[in-house]
PDB file of C-alpha atoms in Angstrom:
ATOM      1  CA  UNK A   1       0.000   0.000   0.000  1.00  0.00           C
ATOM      2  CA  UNK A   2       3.081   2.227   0.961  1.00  0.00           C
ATOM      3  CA  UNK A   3       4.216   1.950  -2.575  1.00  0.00           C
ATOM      4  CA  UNK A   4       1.140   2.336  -4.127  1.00  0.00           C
ATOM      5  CA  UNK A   5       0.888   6.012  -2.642  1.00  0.00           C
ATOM      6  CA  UNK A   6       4.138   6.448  -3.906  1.00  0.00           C
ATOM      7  CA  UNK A   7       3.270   5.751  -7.465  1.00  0.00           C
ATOM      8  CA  UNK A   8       0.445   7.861  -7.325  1.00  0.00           C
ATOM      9  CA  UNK A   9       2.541  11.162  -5.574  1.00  0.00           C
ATOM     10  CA  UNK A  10       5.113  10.532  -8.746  1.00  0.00           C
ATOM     11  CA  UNK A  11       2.340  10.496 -11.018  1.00  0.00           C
ATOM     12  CA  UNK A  12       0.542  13.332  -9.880  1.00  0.00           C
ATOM     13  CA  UNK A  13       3.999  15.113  -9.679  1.00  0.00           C
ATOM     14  CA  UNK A  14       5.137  14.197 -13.276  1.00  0.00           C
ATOM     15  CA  UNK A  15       1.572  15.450 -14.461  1.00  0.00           C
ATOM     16  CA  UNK A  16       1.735  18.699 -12.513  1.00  0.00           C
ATOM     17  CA  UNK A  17       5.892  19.310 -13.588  1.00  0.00           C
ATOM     18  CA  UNK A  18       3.955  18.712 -17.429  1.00  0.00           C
ATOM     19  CA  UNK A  19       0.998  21.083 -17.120  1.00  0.00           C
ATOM     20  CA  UNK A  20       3.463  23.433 -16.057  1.00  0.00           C
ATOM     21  CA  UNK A  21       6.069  23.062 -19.263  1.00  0.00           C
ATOM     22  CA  UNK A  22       2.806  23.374 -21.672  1.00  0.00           C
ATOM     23  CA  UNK A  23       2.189  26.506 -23.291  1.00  0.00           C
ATOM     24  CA  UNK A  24      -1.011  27.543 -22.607  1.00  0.00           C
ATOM     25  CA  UNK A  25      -2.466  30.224 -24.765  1.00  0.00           C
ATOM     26  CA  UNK A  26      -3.548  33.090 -23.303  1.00  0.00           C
ATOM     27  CA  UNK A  27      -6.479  35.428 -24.945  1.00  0.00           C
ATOM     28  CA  UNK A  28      -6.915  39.413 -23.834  1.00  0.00           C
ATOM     29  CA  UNK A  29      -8.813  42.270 -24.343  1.00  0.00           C
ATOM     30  CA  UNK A  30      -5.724  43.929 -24.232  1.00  0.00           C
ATOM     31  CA  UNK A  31      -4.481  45.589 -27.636  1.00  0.00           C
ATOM     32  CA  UNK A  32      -1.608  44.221 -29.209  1.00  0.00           C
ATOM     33  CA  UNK A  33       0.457  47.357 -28.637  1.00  0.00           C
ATOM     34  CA  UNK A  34      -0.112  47.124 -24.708  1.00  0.00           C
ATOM     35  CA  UNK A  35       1.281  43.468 -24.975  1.00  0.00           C
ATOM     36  CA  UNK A  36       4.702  44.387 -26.487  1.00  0.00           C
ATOM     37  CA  UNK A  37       4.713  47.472 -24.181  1.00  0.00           C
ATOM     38  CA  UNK A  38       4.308  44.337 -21.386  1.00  0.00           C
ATOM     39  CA  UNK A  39       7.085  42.729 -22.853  1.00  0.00           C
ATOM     40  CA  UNK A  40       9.277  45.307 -22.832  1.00  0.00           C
ATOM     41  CA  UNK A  41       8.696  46.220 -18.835  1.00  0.00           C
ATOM     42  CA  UNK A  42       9.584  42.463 -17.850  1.00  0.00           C
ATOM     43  CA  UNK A  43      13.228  42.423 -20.196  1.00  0.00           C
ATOM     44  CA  UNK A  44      13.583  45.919 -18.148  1.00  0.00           C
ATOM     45  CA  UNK A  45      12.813  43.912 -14.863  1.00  0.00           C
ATOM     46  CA  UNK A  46      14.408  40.472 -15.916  1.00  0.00           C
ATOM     47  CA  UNK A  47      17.502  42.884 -17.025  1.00  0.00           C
ATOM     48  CA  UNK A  48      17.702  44.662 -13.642  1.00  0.00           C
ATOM     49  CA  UNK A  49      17.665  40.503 -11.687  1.00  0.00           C
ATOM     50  CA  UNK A  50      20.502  39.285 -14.110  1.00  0.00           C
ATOM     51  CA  UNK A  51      23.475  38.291 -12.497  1.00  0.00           C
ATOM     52  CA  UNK A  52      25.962  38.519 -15.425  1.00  0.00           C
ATOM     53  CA  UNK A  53      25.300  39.900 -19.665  1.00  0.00           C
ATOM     54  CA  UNK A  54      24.631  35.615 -20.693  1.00  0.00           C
ATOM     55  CA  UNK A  55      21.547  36.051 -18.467  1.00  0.00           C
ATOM     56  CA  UNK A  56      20.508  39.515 -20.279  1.00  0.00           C
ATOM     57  CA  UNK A  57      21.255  38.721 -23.896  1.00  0.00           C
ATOM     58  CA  UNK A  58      19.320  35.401 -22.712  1.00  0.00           C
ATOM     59  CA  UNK A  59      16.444  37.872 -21.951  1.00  0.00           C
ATOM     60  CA  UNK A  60      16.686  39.886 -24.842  1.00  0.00           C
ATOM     61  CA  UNK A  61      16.275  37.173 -27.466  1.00  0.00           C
ATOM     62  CA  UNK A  62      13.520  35.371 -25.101  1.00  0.00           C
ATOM     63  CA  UNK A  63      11.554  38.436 -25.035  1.00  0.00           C
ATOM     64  CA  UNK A  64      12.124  39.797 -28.915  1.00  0.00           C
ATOM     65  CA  UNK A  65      11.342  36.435 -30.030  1.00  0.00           C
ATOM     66  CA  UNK A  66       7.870  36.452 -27.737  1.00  0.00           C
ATOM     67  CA  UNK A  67       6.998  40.093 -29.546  1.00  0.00           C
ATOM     68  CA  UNK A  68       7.441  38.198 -33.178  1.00  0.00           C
ATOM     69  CA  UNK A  69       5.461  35.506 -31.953  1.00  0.00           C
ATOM     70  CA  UNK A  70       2.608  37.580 -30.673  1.00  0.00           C
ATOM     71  CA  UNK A  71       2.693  40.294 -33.764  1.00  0.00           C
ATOM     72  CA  UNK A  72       2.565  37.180 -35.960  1.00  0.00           C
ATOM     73  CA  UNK A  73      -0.378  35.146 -34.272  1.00  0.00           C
ATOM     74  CA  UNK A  74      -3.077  38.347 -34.059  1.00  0.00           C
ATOM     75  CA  UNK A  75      -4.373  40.510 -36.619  1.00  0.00           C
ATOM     76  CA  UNK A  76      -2.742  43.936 -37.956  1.00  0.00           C
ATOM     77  CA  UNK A  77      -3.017  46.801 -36.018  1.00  0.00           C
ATOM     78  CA  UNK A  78      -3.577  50.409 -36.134  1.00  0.00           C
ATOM     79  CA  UNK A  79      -0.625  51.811 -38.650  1.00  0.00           C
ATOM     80  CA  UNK A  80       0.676  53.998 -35.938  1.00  0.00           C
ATOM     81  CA  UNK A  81       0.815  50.827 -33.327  1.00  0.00           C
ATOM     82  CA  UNK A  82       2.496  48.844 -36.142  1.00  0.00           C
ATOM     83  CA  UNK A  83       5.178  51.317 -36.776  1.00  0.00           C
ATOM     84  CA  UNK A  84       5.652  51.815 -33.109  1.00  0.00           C
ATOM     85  CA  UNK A  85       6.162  48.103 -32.693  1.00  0.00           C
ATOM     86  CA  UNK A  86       8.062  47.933 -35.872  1.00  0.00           C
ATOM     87  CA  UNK A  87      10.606  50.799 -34.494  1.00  0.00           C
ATOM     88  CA  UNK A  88      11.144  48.893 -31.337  1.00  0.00           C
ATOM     89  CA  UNK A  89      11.839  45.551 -32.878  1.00  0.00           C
ATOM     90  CA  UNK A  90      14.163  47.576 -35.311  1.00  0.00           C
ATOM     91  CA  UNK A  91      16.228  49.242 -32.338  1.00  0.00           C
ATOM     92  CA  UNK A  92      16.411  46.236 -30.367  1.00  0.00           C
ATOM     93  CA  UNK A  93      17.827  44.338 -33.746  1.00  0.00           C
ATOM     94  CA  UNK A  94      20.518  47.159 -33.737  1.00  0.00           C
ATOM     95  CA  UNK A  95      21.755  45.914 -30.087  1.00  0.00           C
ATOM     96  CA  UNK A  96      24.895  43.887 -30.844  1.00  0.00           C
ATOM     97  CA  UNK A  97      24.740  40.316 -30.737  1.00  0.00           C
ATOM     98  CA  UNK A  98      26.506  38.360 -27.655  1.00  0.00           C
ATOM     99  CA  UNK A  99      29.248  37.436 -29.573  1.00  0.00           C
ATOM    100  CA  UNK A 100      29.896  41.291 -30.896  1.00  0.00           C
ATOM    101  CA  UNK A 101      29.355  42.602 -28.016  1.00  0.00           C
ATOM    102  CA  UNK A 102      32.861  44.828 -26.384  1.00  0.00           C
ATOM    103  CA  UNK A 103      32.298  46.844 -23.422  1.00  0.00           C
ATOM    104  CA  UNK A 104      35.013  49.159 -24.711  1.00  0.00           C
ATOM    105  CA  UNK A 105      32.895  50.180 -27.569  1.00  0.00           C
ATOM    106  CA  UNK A 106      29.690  50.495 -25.900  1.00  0.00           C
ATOM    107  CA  UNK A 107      29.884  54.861 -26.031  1.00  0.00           C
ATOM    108  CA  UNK A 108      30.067  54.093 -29.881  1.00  0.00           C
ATOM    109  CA  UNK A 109      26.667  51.636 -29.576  1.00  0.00           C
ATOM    110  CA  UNK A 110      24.864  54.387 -27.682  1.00  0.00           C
ATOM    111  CA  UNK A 111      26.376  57.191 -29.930  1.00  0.00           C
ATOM    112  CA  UNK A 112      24.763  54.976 -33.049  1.00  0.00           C
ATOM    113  CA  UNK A 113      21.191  54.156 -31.313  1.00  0.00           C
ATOM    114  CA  UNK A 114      20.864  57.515 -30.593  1.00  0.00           C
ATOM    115  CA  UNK A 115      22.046  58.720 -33.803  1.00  0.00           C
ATOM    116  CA  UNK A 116      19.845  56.370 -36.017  1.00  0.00           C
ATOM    117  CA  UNK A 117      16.899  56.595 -34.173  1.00  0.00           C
ATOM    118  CA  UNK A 118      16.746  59.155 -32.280  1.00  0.00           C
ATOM    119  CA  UNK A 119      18.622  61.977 -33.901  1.00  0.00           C
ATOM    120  CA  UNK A 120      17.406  65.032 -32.063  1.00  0.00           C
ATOM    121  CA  UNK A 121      17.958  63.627 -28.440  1.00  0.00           C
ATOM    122  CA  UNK A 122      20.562  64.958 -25.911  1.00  0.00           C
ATOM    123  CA  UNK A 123      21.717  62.185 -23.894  1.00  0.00           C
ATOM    124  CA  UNK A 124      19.392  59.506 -23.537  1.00  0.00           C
ATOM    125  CA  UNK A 125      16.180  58.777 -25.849  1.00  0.00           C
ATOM    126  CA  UNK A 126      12.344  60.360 -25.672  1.00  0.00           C
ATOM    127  CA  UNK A 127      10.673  57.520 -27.994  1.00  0.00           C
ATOM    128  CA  UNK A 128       8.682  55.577 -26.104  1.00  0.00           C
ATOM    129  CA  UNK A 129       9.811  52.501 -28.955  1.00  0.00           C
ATOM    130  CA  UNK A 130      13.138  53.522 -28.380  1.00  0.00           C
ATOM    131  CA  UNK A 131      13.585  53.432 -24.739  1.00  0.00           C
ATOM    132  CA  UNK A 132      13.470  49.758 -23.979  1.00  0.00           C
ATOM    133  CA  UNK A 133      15.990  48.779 -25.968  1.00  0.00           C
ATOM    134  CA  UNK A 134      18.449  51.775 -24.541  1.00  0.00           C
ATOM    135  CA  UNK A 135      18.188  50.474 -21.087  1.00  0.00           C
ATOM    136  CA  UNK A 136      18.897  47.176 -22.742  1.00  0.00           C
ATOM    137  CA  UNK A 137      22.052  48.182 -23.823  1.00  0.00           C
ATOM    138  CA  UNK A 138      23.404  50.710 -20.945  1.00  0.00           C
ATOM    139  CA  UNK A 139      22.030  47.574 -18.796  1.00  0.00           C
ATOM    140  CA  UNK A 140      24.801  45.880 -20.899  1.00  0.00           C
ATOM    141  CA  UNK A 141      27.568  48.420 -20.524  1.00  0.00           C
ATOM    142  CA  UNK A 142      27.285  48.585 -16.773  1.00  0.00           C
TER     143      UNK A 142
END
C-alpha cells in the first residue's frame, strides 16, 4: 500500500511538472500594442535581476522572439501601433549580438542608437519605442 501512494505522488507530480512546461495560450482584451509594451517592462525587470550579460542577452532574445510571436499570431493593427512596434523591434535588432558585443565600444553603440533613431535627443532617448531597448544596452555596458 506504501508503494502504491508512492506511485500515485510521482504520477501526480510528473503530471503537474507537465501542465506546467505546456504553453497555454492566453487570450486578452488587451491591444496588441499594450502586450509588447508588457514585454518590454519584464526584459527591463528580468535585465535589472541578471546576475551577469549571458543572463541579459538570454532575456533579450527570449523576449524579442515572444513580440514576433505575438505580432505574428493576431491581426494587424492600427498603422501607428504597427510602426511603433516595428521601431522597437528595429532598435532592439541594432543591439549587438553576444558574440559582438565589447564593453570598450559600448559609447560608440549608444552614440549609433541615438544617432539612427533618435537623432534630435541629448543624452538619452524620448521615444517611447526607443527606450526599452536603450536600457537594454546601458544595462549591458554597466
Amino acid at each position: 500500500m506504501k508503494s502504491m501512494k508512492w506511485v500515485v505522488g510521482l504520477v501526480f507530480l510528473a503530471g503537474a511538472a507537465q501542465a506546467a512546461t505546456r504553453e497555454v495560450p492566453v487570450y486578452s482584451g488587451r491591444s496588441l500594442r499594450a502586450q509588447v509594451d508588457t514585454y518590454a517592462e519584464l526584459l527591463q525587470k528580468e535585465m535589472q535581476v541578471a546576475k551577469n550579460n549571458k543572463e541579459r542577452f538570454r532575456a533579450i532574445r527570449r523576449v524579442t522572439d515572444e513580440i514576433k510571436v505575438v505580432r505574428e499570431n493576431n491581426m494587424p493593427q492600427s498603422q501607428a501601433d504597427e510602426a511603433y512596434m516595428d521601431l522597437m523591434m528595429a532598435v532592439f535588432e541594432s543591439v549587438p549580438s553576444e558574440k559582438n558585443f565589447k564593453k570598450g565600444d559600448c559609447s560608440r553603440y549608444e552614440n549609433d542608437m541615438l544617432n539612427q533613431y533618435e537623432p534630435t535627443a541629448d543624452i538619452e532617448p524620448v521615444e517611447p519605442a526607443v527606450k526599452p531597448a536603450w536600457v537594454a544596452l546601458t544595462t549591458l555596458c554597466r
